[in-house]
Amino acid sequence: MIAALAFYAFAAILIASAVMVVTSRNPVHSVLFLILAFFNAAGLFLLAGAEFLAMILVIVYVGAVAVLFLFVVMMLDIDFTQLREGFQRYAPIGAIIGAILLIELFMVVTTWRFAPEAATLRLSPTPAGVTNAEAIGRILYTDYIYLFQACGLILLVAMIGAIVLTLRERPGTRRQNIGEQIGRSGSVSLRSVPQGAGLKVIGIERPPSPEEAKPKEVEHHAHGGHH
Amino acid sequence: MNWTLAVPELVLGLSGLAILGVGVLPKANTHFACAMAAIGAFLLTAVLVLGAPEGTGFGGQIVSDAFSRFTRVLILIGAAAGVALSLDFNAKEGMDRFEYPVLLVFATLGMLVMVSANDLMALYIGIELLSLSLYVVAAFNRDNERSAEAGLKYFVLGALASGLLLYGSSLVYGFTGTTNFDRIADALSDPTRASPGLIVGMVFIITGLAFKVSAVPFHMWTPDVYEGAPTPVTAFFAAAPKIAAIALFARVLGGPFGDLAGQWQQVIVVISMLSMVLGAFAAIGQENIKRLMAYSSIGHVGFALVGLAAASEAGMRGLLVYMVIYLLMNLGAFAVLVAMRRQGRAVENVTDLAGLARTDLSMAVWMAIFMFSMAGIPPLAGFFGKMFVFKAAIDSGLWTLAIVGVLASVVSAFYYLRIVKVMFFDESAGALDARPAALSFVMTASGLFTTLFFLYPAPLVAAAAAAVASILG
């Protein structure tokens, strides 16, 4: 009873938010509705007993894909009114294609039937005694370990490729060099400063590096110069 | 499980990771050291391949047999030569980053996975590992517009081809109920039970593979990518990946779809005929020598596919012998192309070779040998490759295909001989820069093979015959 209620609640919100993804005028709202749709789909998976898929859906689709969408939508300056301009002109063609697809879908649904022996041939999705995450793990890491590792290498190549093609060593970048930072001595010292004394009394302390001498002097002149 | 069958792949993969890990650490440029380590890894893997046991492993996902051994060794030779060709060029063009050999190692690993695949999934993953690495190296000279364009074009069209291949695989899986090659072969042992859906799936797989070997009508990307990519990358493209894709073609059509030969033979005949004709005619007007070699490689794929179209043991054997000869003479020709620099700049027009015989006789002679061999003039190796495939085609009754092939090879002789004429009889365009030792080595080694092959062809032909027997079995 509660499961059925939960199912209808999730399903209704899922469909409603999916509709809103398409119809809402603000693209950012669309993406937010998409995230809502993903969450509800994850709820449906949970009800069906596929908790692993539910978590993956939340982590991958909500955590990565939808957030990426959001970034792209916010960063690209897309003029959506301009995109909608040709709507009236293209509507008839779109309607015809939609109708053809609908008819095809109807034909498939009405004539489709499972082979009678299909149900017995099906492998059990959840072997007895293990959770479904464990069952997926067993298949992935034992039966398909070769392909799984090869997929890992493909991702590695994708990462190397992205770095090779985009990373540039800019001359001006300053990186933290921890060894140098810890090793510097003489240029930094502890001083006992009397209370209430401002910078005017003790002066600004800088390490005596020759390359920074020039801009410093300019700064001094700008501030009226005090030595 | 039997994971020991995958030891060569494991070793190559781990070497790739080790080279990546060691290469990234020092502040100094590690390109040369990494490239040398990559060549070492290829040679080590080749030794392991030669000693590999036979059988199927990982629940039938991979297979190690005479065929996979033959093609894997060939691929590793091609890859090692490809890295050797790139050493000096990369340093001079400012692309000497250590990622280059690392990507080539992973590309080669992808090829090994492809040719030892015994399952549609392993096949697809191998192709993707190869393709993804190749997309990146095509664009490796990223500040060069043409290189970036080549990479992008290859990526977009390659993704489309992968989609077609995957769609075909899903249809085959749907209609046979398995992705394993052996069990697909079992399901199709009675050809009359092959449903139209399965045939469509098979044709989609052929389409995807034809794209990877750049056979007409799926060749459109080849000239642009070959021209735009840096020359050593082009050399790599034209060598090892072609072997891998053709070998995959032979394994997929000869193994799981072997009993449907009547269905795929007509497709291969058409593809082969179109490739030979386009390769012969489109190359005639080319001024850029890399573009010319692209059309030439399309033509060569057409000739090799003649052997596949014959759908016989002799045909498959001819295909393998053709690919060995193609690999070696192509590596030599590309060594000449990589060596084409004048005053520190890479030049790539046919006219830049003018009068080469007067300034650098040995390179001109080797190039002339490669060109004569590609044109199929006896007693050079290229002639024997063509003879094997055409004889097999005639034995299978494919007279039209053989005649079109011979005519195409006559037409293609025109542009090969034109290069020889430019080198020996035209006014000199100025001396080329001195070439590094690695290029001379590759040039000489493949030149000697090309000239002396006719003396003792038996071991190669016997190895090819054993390889074919293991898939047609």
Coordinates of N, CA, C and O in Angstrom, one line a residue, chain B residues 49-184:
Chain B
V49 N 54.7 -12.5 -27.0 CA 53.6 -13.0 -27.9 C 54.1 -14.3 -28.6 O 53.4 -15.3 -28.7
L50 N 55.4 -14.3 -29.0 CA 55.9 -15.5 -29.7 C 55.9 -16.7 -28.8 O 55.7 -17.8 -29.3
G51 N 56.0 -16.5 -27.5 CA 56.0 -17.7 -26.6 C 54.7 -17.9 -26.0 O 54.6 -18.8 -25.1
A52 N 53.6 -17.2 -26.4 CA 52.3 -17.3 -25.7 C 51.7 -18.7 -26.0 O 51.8 -19.2 -27.1
P53 N 51.0 -19.2 -25.0 CA 50.3 -20.5 -25.2 C 49.0 -20.2 -26.0 O 48.7 -19.1 -26.2
E54 N 48.4 -21.3 -26.5 CA 47.2 -21.2 -27.3 C 46.0 -21.5 -26.5 O 46.0 -22.2 -25.5
G55 N 44.8 -21.0 -26.9 CA 43.6 -21.3 -26.2 C 42.7 -20.0 -26.1 O 43.1 -18.9 -26.6
T56 N 41.6 -20.2 -25.4 CA 40.7 -19.0 -25.1 C 40.8 -18.7 -23.6 O 40.8 -19.6 -22.8
G57 N 40.7 -17.4 -23.3 CA 40.7 -17.0 -21.9 C 39.6 -16.1 -21.5 O 38.9 -15.6 -22.4
F58 N 39.5 -15.8 -20.2 CA 38.5 -14.9 -19.7 C 37.1 -15.2 -20.2 O 36.4 -14.4 -20.7
G59 N 36.8 -16.5 -20.0 CA 35.4 -16.9 -20.4 C 35.2 -16.8 -21.9 O 34.1 -16.4 -22.3
G60 N 36.2 -17.0 -22.7 CA 36.0 -16.9 -24.1 C 36.1 -15.5 -24.7 O 35.8 -15.3 -25.9
Q61 N 36.5 -14.5 -23.9 CA 36.5 -13.1 -24.5 C 37.8 -12.9 -25.3 O 37.7 -12.1 -26.2
I62 N 38.9 -13.6 -25.0 CA 40.0 -13.4 -25.8 C 40.5 -14.8 -26.3 O 40.2 -15.8 -25.7
V63 N 41.2 -14.8 -27.4 CA 41.8 -16.0 -28.0 C 43.2 -15.8 -28.4 O 43.6 -14.7 -28.8
S64 N 44.0 -16.8 -28.1 CA 45.4 -16.7 -28.5 C 45.6 -17.9 -29.5 O 45.5 -19.1 -29.0
D65 N 45.8 -17.6 -30.7 CA 46.1 -18.7 -31.7 C 47.1 -18.2 -32.7 O 47.7 -17.1 -32.5
A66 N 47.4 -19.0 -33.7 CA 48.5 -18.7 -34.7 C 48.1 -17.3 -35.3 O 49.0 -16.5 -35.6
F67 N 46.8 -17.1 -35.6 CA 46.5 -15.9 -36.3 C 46.8 -14.6 -35.4 O 47.4 -13.7 -35.9
S68 N 46.3 -14.7 -34.2 CA 46.6 -13.5 -33.3 C 48.1 -13.3 -33.1 O 48.5 -12.2 -32.9
R69 N 48.8 -14.4 -33.0 CA 50.2 -14.3 -32.8 C 50.9 -13.6 -34.0 O 51.7 -12.7 -33.9
F70 N 50.5 -14.1 -35.2 CA 51.1 -13.5 -36.4 C 50.8 -12.0 -36.5 O 51.7 -11.2 -36.7
T71 N 49.5 -11.6 -36.3 CA 49.2 -10.2 -36.5 C 49.7 -9.4 -35.3 O 50.1 -8.2 -35.5
R72 N 49.8 -10.0 -34.1 CA 50.3 -9.1 -33.0 C 51.8 -8.8 -33.2 O 52.2 -7.7 -33.0
V73 N 52.5 -9.8 -33.7 CA 54.0 -9.5 -33.9 C 54.1 -8.4 -35.0 O 54.9 -7.5 -34.8
L74 N 53.3 -8.6 -36.0 CA 53.3 -7.6 -37.1 C 53.0 -6.2 -36.6 O 53.7 -5.2 -36.9
I75 N 52.0 -6.1 -35.8 CA 51.5 -4.8 -35.2 C 52.6 -4.2 -34.3 O 53.0 -3.0 -34.4
L76 N 53.3 -5.1 -33.5 CA 54.3 -4.5 -32.7 C 55.5 -4.0 -33.5 O 56.1 -3.0 -33.1
I77 N 55.9 -4.7 -34.6 CA 57.0 -4.2 -35.4 C 56.6 -2.9 -36.0 O 57.4 -1.9 -35.9
G78 N 55.4 -2.8 -36.5 CA 54.9 -1.5 -37.1 C 54.9 -0.4 -36.1 O 55.3 0.7 -36.4
A79 N 54.5 -0.7 -34.8 CA 54.4 0.3 -33.8 C 55.8 0.8 -33.4 O 56.1 2.0 -33.3
A80 N 56.7 -0.2 -33.3 CA 58.1 0.2 -32.8 C 58.7 1.0 -33.9 O 59.4 2.1 -33.6
A81 N 58.5 0.7 -35.2 CA 59.1 1.5 -36.3 C 58.4 2.9 -36.3 O 59.1 3.9 -36.5
G82 N 57.1 2.9 -36.0 CA 56.4 4.2 -35.9 C 57.0 5.1 -34.9 O 57.2 6.3 -35.1
V83 N 57.3 4.6 -33.7 CA 57.9 5.4 -32.7 C 59.3 5.9 -33.1 O 59.7 7.0 -33.0
A84 N 60.1 4.9 -33.7 CA 61.5 5.3 -34.2 C 61.4 6.4 -35.2 O 62.3 7.3 -35.2
L85 N 60.4 6.4 -36.1 CA 60.3 7.4 -37.1 C 60.0 8.8 -36.5 O 60.4 9.8 -37.1
S86 N 59.4 8.8 -35.3 CA 58.9 10.1 -34.8 C 60.0 10.8 -34.0 O 59.9 12.0 -33.7
L87 N 61.1 10.1 -33.5 CA 62.0 10.7 -32.6 C 62.5 12.0 -33.0 O 62.3 13.0 -32.3
D88 N 63.2 12.1 -34.1 CA 63.8 13.3 -34.5 C 62.8 14.4 -35.0 O 63.0 15.5 -34.6
F89 N 61.8 13.9 -35.7 CA 60.8 14.9 -36.2 C 60.1 15.6 -35.0 O 60.0 16.8 -35.1
N90 N 59.7 14.9 -34.0 CA 59.0 15.5 -32.9 C 59.9 16.5 -32.2 O 59.5 17.6 -31.9
A91 N 61.2 16.2 -32.1 CA 62.1 17.1 -31.4 C 62.2 18.4 -32.2 O 62.2 19.5 -31.7
K92 N 62.3 18.3 -33.6 CA 62.5 19.5 -34.4 C 61.2 20.3 -34.5 O 61.3 21.5 -34.7
E93 N 60.1 19.6 -34.4 CA 58.8 20.4 -34.5 C 58.3 20.9 -33.2 O 57.2 21.4 -33.1
G94 N 59.1 20.6 -32.1 CA 58.6 21.1 -30.8 C 57.4 20.3 -30.3 O 56.7 20.8 -29.5
M95 N 57.3 19.0 -30.7 CA 56.2 18.2 -30.2 C 56.8 17.1 -29.3 O 56.2 16.0 -29.2
D96 N 58.0 17.3 -28.8 CA 58.7 16.2 -28.1 C 58.2 16.1 -26.7 O 59.0 16.4 -25.8
R97 N 57.0 15.8 -26.5 CA 56.4 15.6 -25.2 C 56.3 14.1 -24.9 O 56.0 13.4 -25.8
F98 N 56.5 13.7 -23.7 CA 56.6 12.3 -23.4 C 55.3 11.6 -23.6 O 55.2 10.4 -23.7
E99 N 54.2 12.4 -23.6 CA 52.8 11.7 -23.8 C 52.7 11.0 -25.2 O 52.0 10.1 -25.3
Y100 N 53.5 11.5 -26.1 CA 53.4 10.9 -27.5 C 53.7 9.4 -27.5 O 52.9 8.6 -27.9
P101 N 54.9 9.0 -27.0 CA 55.1 7.5 -26.9 C 54.1 6.8 -26.0 O 53.7 5.7 -26.3
V102 N 53.7 7.4 -24.9 CA 52.7 6.8 -24.1 C 51.4 6.5 -24.8 O 50.8 5.4 -24.7
L103 N 50.9 7.5 -25.6 CA 49.7 7.3 -26.3 C 49.9 6.2 -27.4 O 48.9 5.4 -27.6
L104 N 51.1 6.2 -28.0 CA 51.3 5.1 -29.0 C 51.3 3.8 -28.3 O 50.8 2.8 -28.9
V105 N 51.8 3.7 -27.1 CA 51.8 2.4 -26.4 C 50.3 2.0 -26.2 O 49.9 0.8 -26.4
F106 N 49.5 2.9 -25.7 CA 48.1 2.5 -25.5 C 47.3 2.2 -26.8 O 46.5 1.3 -26.8
A107 N 47.7 3.0 -27.9 CA 47.1 2.6 -29.2 C 47.4 1.2 -29.6 O 46.6 0.4 -30.0
T108 N 48.7 0.9 -29.4 CA 49.1 -0.5 -29.7 C 48.5 -1.5 -28.9 O 48.1 -2.6 -29.3
L109 N 48.3 -1.2 -27.6 CA 47.6 -2.1 -26.7 C 46.2 -2.4 -27.2 O 45.6 -3.5 -27.3
G110 N 45.5 -1.3 -27.7 CA 44.2 -1.4 -28.3 C 44.2 -2.3 -29.5 O 43.3 -3.2 -29.6
M111 N 45.2 -2.2 -30.3 CA 45.3 -3.1 -31.5 C 45.5 -4.6 -31.1 O 44.9 -5.4 -31.6
L112 N 46.3 -4.8 -30.0 CA 46.5 -6.2 -29.6 C 45.2 -6.7 -29.1 O 44.8 -7.9 -29.3
V113 N 44.4 -5.9 -28.3 CA 43.1 -6.3 -27.8 C 42.2 -6.7 -29.0 O 41.5 -7.7 -29.0
M114 N 42.3 -5.8 -30.0 CA 41.4 -6.1 -31.2 C 41.7 -7.4 -31.8 O 40.8 -8.2 -32.1
V115 N 43.0 -7.7 -32.1 CA 43.2 -8.9 -32.9 C 43.1 -10.1 -32.1 O 43.0 -11.2 -32.7
S116 N 43.2 -10.0 -30.8 CA 43.0 -11.2 -30.0 C 41.6 -11.3 -29.4 O 41.3 -12.1 -28.6
A117 N 40.7 -10.5 -29.9 CA 39.3 -10.5 -29.4 C 38.6 -11.7 -29.9 O 38.8 -12.1 -31.0
N118 N 37.8 -12.3 -29.0 CA 37.0 -13.4 -29.4 C 35.5 -13.1 -29.0 O 34.7 -14.0 -28.8
D119 N 35.2 -11.8 -28.9 CA 33.9 -11.4 -28.4 C 33.7 -10.0 -28.9 O 34.6 -9.2 -29.1
L120 N 32.4 -9.7 -29.3 CA 32.1 -8.4 -29.9 C 32.5 -7.3 -28.9 O 32.9 -6.2 -29.3
M121 N 32.3 -7.5 -27.6 CA 32.6 -6.5 -26.6 C 34.1 -6.2 -26.6 O 34.5 -5.0 -26.6
A122 N 34.9 -7.3 -26.6 CA 36.4 -7.1 -26.5 C 36.8 -6.4 -27.8 O 37.7 -5.5 -27.8
L123 N 36.2 -6.7 -28.9 CA 36.5 -6.1 -30.2 C 36.3 -4.6 -30.1 O 37.1 -3.8 -30.5
Y124 N 35.1 -4.3 -29.6 CA 34.7 -2.8 -29.6 C 35.6 -2.1 -28.7 O 36.1 -0.9 -29.0
I125 N 35.9 -2.6 -27.5 CA 36.8 -1.9 -26.5 C 38.2 -1.7 -27.1 O 38.8 -0.7 -26.9
G126 N 38.7 -2.7 -27.8 CA 40.0 -2.6 -28.4 C 40.0 -1.5 -29.4 O 40.9 -0.6 -29.5
I127 N 38.9 -1.5 -30.3 CA 38.9 -0.4 -31.3 C 38.8 1.0 -30.7 O 39.5 1.9 -31.1
E128 N 38.1 1.1 -29.6 CA 37.9 2.4 -28.9 C 39.2 2.8 -28.3 O 39.6 4.0 -28.4
L129 N 39.9 1.9 -27.7 CA 41.2 2.3 -27.1 C 42.2 2.8 -28.2 O 42.9 3.8 -28.0
L130 N 42.2 2.0 -29.3 CA 43.0 2.4 -30.4 C 42.6 3.8 -30.9 O 43.4 4.7 -31.1
S131 N 41.3 3.9 -31.2 CA 40.9 5.2 -31.9 C 41.1 6.4 -31.1 O 41.5 7.4 -31.5
L132 N 40.7 6.3 -29.8 CA 40.9 7.4 -28.9 C 42.3 7.9 -28.9 O 42.6 9.1 -28.9
S133 N 43.3 7.0 -28.8 CA 44.7 7.4 -28.8 C 45.0 8.0 -30.1 O 45.7 9.0 -30.1
L134 N 44.5 7.5 -31.2 CA 44.8 8.0 -32.5 C 44.3 9.4 -32.7 O 44.9 10.3 -33.3
Y135 N 43.0 9.7 -32.2 CA 42.4 11.0 -32.4 C 43.4 12.0 -31.7 O 43.6 13.1 -32.2
V136 N 43.9 11.7 -30.5 CA 44.7 12.6 -29.8 C 46.1 12.8 -30.5 O 46.5 14.0 -30.7
V137 N 46.7 11.7 -31.0 CA 48.0 12.0 -31.7 C 47.8 12.7 -33.0 O 48.7 13.4 -33.5
A138 N 46.7 12.5 -33.7 CA 46.4 13.3 -34.9 C 46.5 14.8 -34.7 O 46.9 15.5 -35.5
A139 N 46.0 15.2 -33.5 CA 45.9 16.6 -33.2 C 47.1 17.0 -32.3 O 47.1 18.0 -31.7
F140 N 48.2 16.1 -32.3 CA 49.2 16.3 -31.3 C 50.0 17.7 -31.5 O 50.4 18.3 -30.6
N141 N 50.1 18.1 -32.8 CA 50.8 19.4 -33.0 C 49.7 20.4 -32.9 O 49.2 21.0 -33.8
R142 N 49.3 20.7 -31.6 CA 48.0 21.4 -31.4 C 48.0 22.8 -31.9 O 46.9 23.4 -32.1
D143 N 49.2 23.4 -32.0 CA 49.2 24.8 -32.4 C 49.1 25.0 -33.9 O 49.0 26.1 -34.5
N144 N 49.1 23.8 -34.6 CA 49.0 23.8 -36.1 C 47.5 23.6 -36.4 O 46.9 22.6 -36.0
E145 N 47.0 24.5 -37.2 CA 45.6 24.4 -37.5 C 45.2 23.1 -38.2 O 44.2 22.5 -37.9
R146 N 46.0 22.7 -39.1 CA 45.7 21.5 -39.9 C 45.7 20.3 -39.1 O 44.9 19.4 -39.2
S147 N 46.7 20.3 -38.1 CA 46.7 19.1 -37.2 C 45.5 19.0 -36.3 O 44.9 18.0 -36.2
A148 N 45.1 20.2 -35.8 CA 43.9 20.2 -35.0 C 42.7 19.8 -35.8 O 41.8 19.0 -35.3
E149 N 42.6 20.3 -37.0 CA 41.5 20.0 -37.9 C 41.4 18.5 -38.1 O 40.4 17.8 -38.1
A150 N 42.6 17.9 -38.4 CA 42.7 16.5 -38.7 C 42.2 15.7 -37.5 O 41.4 14.7 -37.6
G151 N 42.6 16.1 -36.3 CA 42.2 15.4 -35.1 C 40.7 15.4 -34.9 O 40.0 14.4 -34.6
L152 N 40.1 16.6 -35.1 CA 38.7 16.8 -34.9 C 37.9 16.0 -35.9 O 36.9 15.4 -35.6
K153 N 38.3 16.1 -37.2 CA 37.6 15.4 -38.2 C 37.6 13.9 -38.0 O 36.6 13.3 -38.1
Y154 N 38.8 13.4 -37.6 CA 38.9 12.0 -37.4 C 38.0 11.6 -36.2 O 37.4 10.6 -36.2
F155 N 38.0 12.5 -35.2 CA 37.2 12.1 -34.0 C 35.7 12.0 -34.3 O 35.0 11.1 -34.0
V156 N 35.2 13.1 -35.1 CA 33.8 13.1 -35.3 C 33.4 11.9 -36.2 O 32.4 11.2 -35.9
L157 N 34.1 11.7 -37.3 CA 33.8 10.6 -38.2 C 34.0 9.2 -37.6 O 33.3 8.3 -37.7
G158 N 35.1 9.2 -36.7 CA 35.4 7.9 -36.1 C 34.3 7.5 -35.1 O 33.9 6.4 -34.9
A159 N 33.8 8.6 -34.4 CA 32.7 8.3 -33.4 C 31.5 7.8 -34.2 O 30.8 6.9 -33.7
L160 N 31.2 8.3 -35.3 CA 30.1 7.9 -36.1 C 30.3 6.4 -36.5 O 29.4 5.6 -36.4
A161 N 31.5 6.1 -36.9 CA 31.8 4.7 -37.3 C 31.6 3.7 -36.1 O 31.1 2.6 -36.3
S162 N 32.1 4.2 -35.0 CA 32.0 3.4 -33.8 C 30.5 3.1 -33.5 O 30.1 2.0 -33.1
G163 N 29.7 4.2 -33.7 CA 28.3 4.0 -33.5 C 27.7 3.0 -34.4 O 26.9 2.1 -34.0
L164 N 28.1 3.0 -35.7 CA 27.6 2.0 -36.6 C 28.0 0.6 -36.2 O 27.2 -0.3 -36.2
L165 N 29.2 0.5 -35.8 CA 29.8 -0.8 -35.4 C 29.0 -1.4 -34.2 O 28.6 -2.5 -34.2
L166 N 28.7 -0.5 -33.3 CA 28.1 -0.9 -32.0 C 26.6 -1.3 -32.3 O 26.1 -2.2 -31.8
Y167 N 26.0 -0.5 -33.2 CA 24.6 -0.8 -33.6 C 24.6 -2.2 -34.3 O 23.7 -3.0 -33.9
G168 N 25.5 -2.4 -35.2 CA 25.6 -3.8 -35.8 C 25.8 -4.9 -34.8 O 25.1 -5.9 -34.8
S169 N 26.7 -4.6 -33.8 CA 27.0 -5.6 -32.8 C 25.7 -5.9 -32.0 O 25.4 -7.0 -31.7
S170 N 24.9 -4.8 -31.7 CA 23.7 -5.1 -30.9 C 22.7 -5.9 -31.7 O 22.0 -6.7 -31.1
L171 N 22.6 -5.6 -33.0 CA 21.7 -6.5 -33.8 C 22.1 -7.9 -33.8 O 21.3 -8.8 -33.6
V172 N 23.5 -8.1 -34.0 CA 24.0 -9.5 -34.0 C 23.7 -10.2 -32.7 O 23.3 -11.3 -32.6
Y173 N 23.9 -9.4 -31.6 CA 23.7 -10.0 -30.3 C 22.2 -10.3 -30.1 O 21.8 -11.4 -29.6
G174 N 21.3 -9.4 -30.6 CA 19.9 -9.6 -30.5 C 19.4 -10.9 -31.2 O 18.6 -11.6 -30.8
F175 N 20.0 -11.1 -32.4 CA 19.5 -12.2 -33.2 C 20.2 -13.5 -33.0 O 19.7 -14.6 -33.4
T176 N 21.4 -13.5 -32.4 CA 22.0 -14.8 -32.1 C 22.0 -15.1 -30.6 O 22.3 -16.2 -30.2
G177 N 21.8 -14.0 -29.7 CA 21.8 -14.3 -28.3 C 23.1 -14.4 -27.6 O 23.2 -14.7 -26.5
T178 N 24.2 -14.0 -28.4 CA 25.5 -14.1 -27.7 C 26.4 -13.1 -28.4 O 26.2 -12.7 -29.6
T179 N 27.5 -12.7 -27.7 CA 28.5 -11.8 -28.3 C 29.8 -12.6 -28.6 O 30.7 -12.1 -29.1
N180 N 29.8 -13.9 -28.2 CA 31.0 -14.7 -28.3 C 31.2 -15.2 -29.8 O 30.2 -15.7 -30.3
F181 N 32.4 -15.0 -30.3 CA 32.5 -15.4 -31.7 C 32.2 -16.9 -32.0 O 31.6 -17.2 -33.0
D182 N 32.7 -17.7 -31.1 CA 32.5 -19.2 -31.3 C 31.1 -19.5 -31.3 O 30.6 -20.3 -32.1
R183 N 30.3 -18.9 -30.3 CA 28.9 -19.3 -30.3 C 28.1 -18.6 -31.4 O 27.1 -19.2 -31.8
I184 N 28.6 -17.4 -31.9 CA 27.9 -16.9 -33.0 C 28.1 -17.8 -34.2 O 27.2 -18.1 -35.0

